[in-house]
Amino acid sequence: MRRTVFNEDHEAFRETLRAFIEAEVVPVYDEWFAAGQAPREFYYKLAELGLFGINVAEEFGGAGIDSYKFEAVMYEETARAGVHFGGSGVHVLLGLPYIKMLATDEQKKRFLPKFVSAEEMWALAMTEPGTGSDLAGMKTTAKLSEDGTHYVLNGSKTFITGGVHADRVIVCARTSAPTAEDRRHGISLFAVDTRSEGYSIGRKLDKLGLRTSDTAELAFVDVKVPVEDLLGEENKGFSYLGHNLASERWGIAFGAYAQAKAAVRFAKQYVQERTVFGKQVAHFQNTKFELAACQAEVDAAEAVADRALEALDAGELTPAEAASAKLFCTEVAHRVIDRCLQLHGGYGFMNEYPIARLYADNRVNRIYGGTSEIMKTIIAKDMGL
């Protein structure tokens, strides 16, 4: 089937990005993996390549393109090479939509030029210890000072990808208590400067996968946040989070599909090179059947991911559709990557092979951005169940 989601501009970008990955990432990726994060300096290279400004208006130094398709190309190319760009995905996919949607003109002038140049890297802090997917249960507070010039932020967050290198973090905090009618009431969003007194980075978390992205615990003790750094209106944060979760879940869905596609590529290459019992592994009927079944699943996931991408670009991707895409694509990736690792035999368990790292990286797709169980709840509710 002919794929229609990308045009010549996207394919030209793909060629440039593929060459960049081969030259700048692949030779040093083992070092990043061992260190547990990409170096902060790498983000300046991504900025020079223009990756942080694609969706930013030209007046702020960006390209002014209102589309997620270049982001989609990046998912495919990083997966194809078996690498990960550290916390940069959070910077663009999670940080930018909130700035574009909620920032005032004054805030955009302050934030976006530094966002594009990587002078300020952004992260998003929602999850708290003990709350998980229950965002309405968050306990971090932000109380307005008596003189009305700043908020005083207290609390903690966990599982914050990009949290080590971040210069600005969008922190979700309670500015009012929840009501009996609405537990979601009272949450606000703040663009917190990580250099603020009382802001601290706790443990850099030791993860099963995504080893090159810096994921950390954060703590806030009487952090003064200027009122000028409130994003959007006070107490309306939960609705803002819900609005942008669709794009986040699309990103996870598309990334999972891209990983599944890459797994088939890795397995096909391996079985064509590996010889057992006097012939290539690729010549065994079981190998052919397994890879054929995996390819069929990848084709289906690609169609779902592309359809969601087109809906997202058109501003029509609903929360239920995003949940459905995430659920389907992440489950496909789970099955495909597992089967492709099996075809590698014992070598599939070795981290020197991309399939092993891919297996570990993929596991979180069914957890973050809302677990698979939460996705099923959203879909069922949309069905009227």
PDB file of C-alpha atoms in Angstrom, residues 66-213:
ATOM      1  CA  ASP A  66       1.994  23.832  12.229  1.00  0.00           C
ATOM      2  CA  SER A  67       2.386  20.075  11.882  1.00  0.00           C
ATOM      3  CA  TYR A  68       3.537  17.042  13.844  1.00  0.00           C
ATOM      4  CA  LYS A  69       4.752  15.219  10.742  1.00  0.00           C
ATOM      5  CA  PHE A  70       8.376  16.224  11.135  1.00  0.00           C
ATOM      6  CA  GLU A  71       8.188  14.949  14.709  1.00  0.00           C
ATOM      7  CA  ALA A  72       6.815  11.688  13.299  1.00  0.00           C
ATOM      8  CA  VAL A  73       9.817  11.385  10.984  1.00  0.00           C
ATOM      9  CA  MET A  74      12.085  11.807  13.995  1.00  0.00           C
ATOM     10  CA  TYR A  75      10.328   8.938  15.793  1.00  0.00           C
ATOM     11  CA  GLU A  76      10.859   6.680  12.786  1.00  0.00           C
ATOM     12  CA  GLU A  77      14.495   7.584  12.246  1.00  0.00           C
ATOM     13  CA  THR A  78      15.613   7.292  15.869  1.00  0.00           C
ATOM     14  CA  ALA A  79      13.862   3.924  16.159  1.00  0.00           C
ATOM     15  CA  ARG A  80      15.398   2.775  12.869  1.00  0.00           C
ATOM     16  CA  ALA A  81      18.873   3.511  14.222  1.00  0.00           C
ATOM     17  CA  GLY A  82      18.119   2.033  17.646  1.00  0.00           C
ATOM     18  CA  VAL A  83      18.873   5.307  19.446  1.00  0.00           C
ATOM     19  CA  HIS A  84      17.043   7.833  21.600  1.00  0.00           C
ATOM     20  CA  PHE A  85      17.484  11.605  21.773  1.00  0.00           C
ATOM     21  CA  GLY A  86      17.453  11.828  25.574  1.00  0.00           C
ATOM     22  CA  GLY A  87      14.918  14.267  27.024  1.00  0.00           C
ATOM     23  CA  SER A  88      14.508  16.282  23.831  1.00  0.00           C
ATOM     24  CA  GLY A  89      11.227  14.599  22.966  1.00  0.00           C
ATOM     25  CA  VAL A  90       9.652  15.899  26.174  1.00  0.00           C
ATOM     26  CA  HIS A  91      10.986  19.382  25.355  1.00  0.00           C
ATOM     27  CA  VAL A  92       9.073  19.472  22.054  1.00  0.00           C
ATOM     28  CA  LEU A  93       6.114  17.119  22.422  1.00  0.00           C
ATOM     29  CA  LEU A  94       5.162  17.989  26.008  1.00  0.00           C
ATOM     30  CA  GLY A  95       6.600  21.431  26.691  1.00  0.00           C
ATOM     31  CA  LEU A  96       5.848  23.314  23.482  1.00  0.00           C
ATOM     32  CA  PRO A  97       2.067  22.697  23.248  1.00  0.00           C
ATOM     33  CA  TYR A  98       1.540  24.298  26.658  1.00  0.00           C
ATOM     34  CA  ILE A  99       3.600  27.357  25.756  1.00  0.00           C
ATOM     35  CA  LYS A 100       1.767  27.807  22.457  1.00  0.00           C
ATOM     36  CA  MET A 101      -1.664  27.278  24.005  1.00  0.00           C
ATOM     37  CA  LEU A 102      -1.329  29.126  27.302  1.00  0.00           C
ATOM     38  CA  ALA A 103       1.529  31.642  27.223  1.00  0.00           C
ATOM     39  CA  THR A 104       0.793  35.343  26.974  1.00  0.00           C
ATOM     40  CA  ASP A 105       2.533  37.445  24.314  1.00  0.00           C
ATOM     41  CA  GLU A 106       5.009  38.597  26.947  1.00  0.00           C
ATOM     42  CA  GLN A 107       5.712  35.023  28.030  1.00  0.00           C
ATOM     43  CA  LYS A 108       6.198  33.829  24.461  1.00  0.00           C
ATOM     44  CA  LYS A 109       8.772  36.589  23.893  1.00  0.00           C
ATOM     45  CA  ARG A 110      10.630  35.437  27.014  1.00  0.00           C
ATOM     46  CA  PHE A 111      10.326  31.694  26.541  1.00  0.00           C
ATOM     47  CA  LEU A 112      10.256  30.737  22.873  1.00  0.00           C
ATOM     48  CA  PRO A 113      13.583  32.121  21.536  1.00  0.00           C
ATOM     49  CA  LYS A 114      15.428  30.287  24.303  1.00  0.00           C
ATOM     50  CA  PHE A 115      13.285  27.206  23.686  1.00  0.00           C
ATOM     51  CA  VAL A 116      14.276  27.115  20.013  1.00  0.00           C
ATOM     52  CA  SER A 117      17.993  27.648  20.703  1.00  0.00           C
ATOM     53  CA  ALA A 118      18.095  25.057  23.533  1.00  0.00           C
ATOM     54  CA  GLU A 119      19.293  27.749  25.913  1.00  0.00           C
ATOM     55  CA  GLU A 120      16.350  26.642  28.033  1.00  0.00           C
ATOM     56  CA  MET A 121      15.274  22.995  27.943  1.00  0.00           C
ATOM     57  CA  TRP A 122      11.751  22.258  29.192  1.00  0.00           C
ATOM     58  CA  ALA A 123      10.099  19.357  31.014  1.00  0.00           C
ATOM     59  CA  LEU A 124       6.643  18.629  32.397  1.00  0.00           C
ATOM     60  CA  ALA A 125       6.071  17.640  36.042  1.00  0.00           C
ATOM     61  CA  MET A 126       2.689  16.035  36.692  1.00  0.00           C
ATOM     62  CA  THR A 127       3.212  12.707  38.467  1.00  0.00           C
ATOM     63  CA  GLU A 128       3.728  12.549  42.221  1.00  0.00           C
ATOM     64  CA  PRO A 129       4.842   9.700  44.501  1.00  0.00           C
ATOM     65  CA  GLY A 130       1.766   7.686  45.428  1.00  0.00           C
ATOM     66  CA  THR A 131      -0.635   9.209  42.891  1.00  0.00           C
ATOM     67  CA  GLY A 132       0.417   7.716  39.541  1.00  0.00           C
ATOM     68  CA  SER A 133      -2.289   8.312  36.932  1.00  0.00           C
ATOM     69  CA  ASP A 134      -4.598   9.965  39.494  1.00  0.00           C
ATOM     70  CA  LEU A 135      -3.656  13.550  38.659  1.00  0.00           C
ATOM     71  CA  ALA A 136      -6.576  14.904  40.652  1.00  0.00           C
ATOM     72  CA  GLY A 137      -4.908  13.482  43.748  1.00  0.00           C
ATOM     73  CA  MET A 138      -1.796  15.665  43.513  1.00  0.00           C
ATOM     74  CA  LYS A 139      -0.683  17.350  46.733  1.00  0.00           C
ATOM     75  CA  THR A 140       1.947  19.824  45.534  1.00  0.00           C
ATOM     76  CA  THR A 141       0.722  23.322  46.425  1.00  0.00           C
ATOM     77  CA  ALA A 142       1.317  26.846  45.150  1.00  0.00           C
ATOM     78  CA  LYS A 143       0.031  29.560  47.479  1.00  0.00           C
ATOM     79  CA  LEU A 144      -0.171  33.202  46.430  1.00  0.00           C
ATOM     80  CA  SER A 145       1.927  35.519  48.590  1.00  0.00           C
ATOM     81  CA  GLU A 146       0.266  38.237  50.631  1.00  0.00           C
ATOM     82  CA  ASP A 147       1.625  40.965  48.353  1.00  0.00           C
ATOM     83  CA  GLY A 148       0.425  39.091  45.251  1.00  0.00           C
ATOM     84  CA  THR A 149       3.823  39.127  43.515  1.00  0.00           C
ATOM     85  CA  HIS A 150       4.613  35.422  43.614  1.00  0.00           C
ATOM     86  CA  TYR A 151       3.426  31.932  44.487  1.00  0.00           C
ATOM     87  CA  VAL A 152       5.147  29.747  47.093  1.00  0.00           C
ATOM     88  CA  LEU A 153       5.592  26.236  45.709  1.00  0.00           C
ATOM     89  CA  ASN A 154       5.924  23.185  47.967  1.00  0.00           C
ATOM     90  CA  GLY A 155       5.804  19.488  47.141  1.00  0.00           C
ATOM     91  CA  SER A 156       7.485  16.808  45.054  1.00  0.00           C
ATOM     92  CA  LYS A 157       7.277  15.078  41.683  1.00  0.00           C
ATOM     93  CA  THR A 158       8.635  11.823  40.315  1.00  0.00           C
ATOM     94  CA  PHE A 159       9.263  10.104  36.960  1.00  0.00           C
ATOM     95  CA  ILE A 160      10.081  13.485  35.372  1.00  0.00           C
ATOM     96  CA  THR A 161      11.793  12.807  32.049  1.00  0.00           C
ATOM     97  CA  GLY A 162      14.189  15.603  31.152  1.00  0.00           C
ATOM     98  CA  GLY A 163      14.243  16.551  34.816  1.00  0.00           C
ATOM     99  CA  VAL A 164      18.024  16.562  35.221  1.00  0.00           C
ATOM    100  CA  HIS A 165      18.853  18.862  32.306  1.00  0.00           C
ATOM    101  CA  ALA A 166      15.686  20.993  32.379  1.00  0.00           C
ATOM    102  CA  ASP A 167      16.026  24.752  32.766  1.00  0.00           C
ATOM    103  CA  ARG A 168      12.257  25.305  32.937  1.00  0.00           C
ATOM    104  CA  VAL A 169       9.705  22.811  34.220  1.00  0.00           C
ATOM    105  CA  ILE A 170       5.950  23.122  33.812  1.00  0.00           C
ATOM    106  CA  VAL A 171       4.878  22.173  37.322  1.00  0.00           C
ATOM    107  CA  CYS A 172       1.292  21.194  38.114  1.00  0.00           C
ATOM    108  CA  ALA A 173       0.291  22.341  41.580  1.00  0.00           C
ATOM    109  CA  ARG A 174      -2.801  23.006  43.668  1.00  0.00           C
ATOM    110  CA  THR A 175      -3.728  26.661  44.044  1.00  0.00           C
ATOM    111  CA  SER A 176      -7.116  25.769  45.566  1.00  0.00           C
ATOM    112  CA  ALA A 177      -8.543  22.769  47.362  1.00  0.00           C
ATOM    113  CA  PRO A 178     -10.677  20.301  45.385  1.00  0.00           C
ATOM    114  CA  THR A 179     -14.429  20.601  45.828  1.00  0.00           C
ATOM    115  CA  ALA A 180     -16.862  17.885  46.815  1.00  0.00           C
ATOM    116  CA  GLU A 181     -18.306  18.034  43.308  1.00  0.00           C
ATOM    117  CA  ASP A 182     -15.003  18.149  41.433  1.00  0.00           C
ATOM    118  CA  ARG A 183     -11.709  16.607  42.621  1.00  0.00           C
ATOM    119  CA  ARG A 184     -10.020  18.117  39.577  1.00  0.00           C
ATOM    120  CA  HIS A 185     -10.691  21.691  40.616  1.00  0.00           C
ATOM    121  CA  GLY A 186      -7.853  23.882  41.851  1.00  0.00           C
ATOM    122  CA  ILE A 187      -4.880  22.759  39.750  1.00  0.00           C
ATOM    123  CA  SER A 188      -2.701  25.377  38.046  1.00  0.00           C
ATOM    124  CA  LEU A 189       0.376  25.265  35.810  1.00  0.00           C
ATOM    125  CA  PHE A 190       3.613  27.172  36.367  1.00  0.00           C
ATOM    126  CA  ALA A 191       6.732  27.620  34.219  1.00  0.00           C
ATOM    127  CA  VAL A 192       9.244  27.172  37.031  1.00  0.00           C
ATOM    128  CA  ASP A 193      12.856  28.283  36.676  1.00  0.00           C
ATOM    129  CA  THR A 194      14.972  25.362  37.913  1.00  0.00           C
ATOM    130  CA  ARG A 195      17.595  27.780  39.239  1.00  0.00           C
ATOM    131  CA  SER A 196      15.127  29.063  41.841  1.00  0.00           C
ATOM    132  CA  GLU A 197      16.066  28.794  45.501  1.00  0.00           C
ATOM    133  CA  GLY A 198      14.373  25.797  47.112  1.00  0.00           C
ATOM    134  CA  TYR A 199      14.126  23.866  43.837  1.00  0.00           C
ATOM    135  CA  SER A 200      16.141  20.652  43.925  1.00  0.00           C
ATOM    136  CA  ILE A 201      16.733  17.581  41.800  1.00  0.00           C
ATOM    137  CA  GLY A 202      16.587  14.341  43.736  1.00  0.00           C
ATOM    138  CA  ARG A 203      17.625  10.974  42.421  1.00  0.00           C
ATOM    139  CA  LYS A 204      18.292  10.452  38.742  1.00  0.00           C
ATOM    140  CA  LEU A 205      16.153   7.353  38.447  1.00  0.00           C
ATOM    141  CA  ASP A 206      17.698   4.057  37.348  1.00  0.00           C
ATOM    142  CA  LYS A 207      15.275   2.850  34.670  1.00  0.00           C
ATOM    143  CA  LEU A 208      14.760  -0.474  32.917  1.00  0.00           C
ATOM    144  CA  GLY A 209      14.765   1.221  29.494  1.00  0.00           C
ATOM    145  CA  LEU A 210      15.178   4.634  27.847  1.00  0.00           C
ATOM    146  CA  ARG A 211      18.560   4.714  29.521  1.00  0.00           C
ATOM    147  CA  THR A 212      19.774   7.804  27.674  1.00  0.00           C
ATOM    148  CA  SER A 213      16.934  10.048  28.869  1.00  0.00           C
TER     149      SER A 213
END
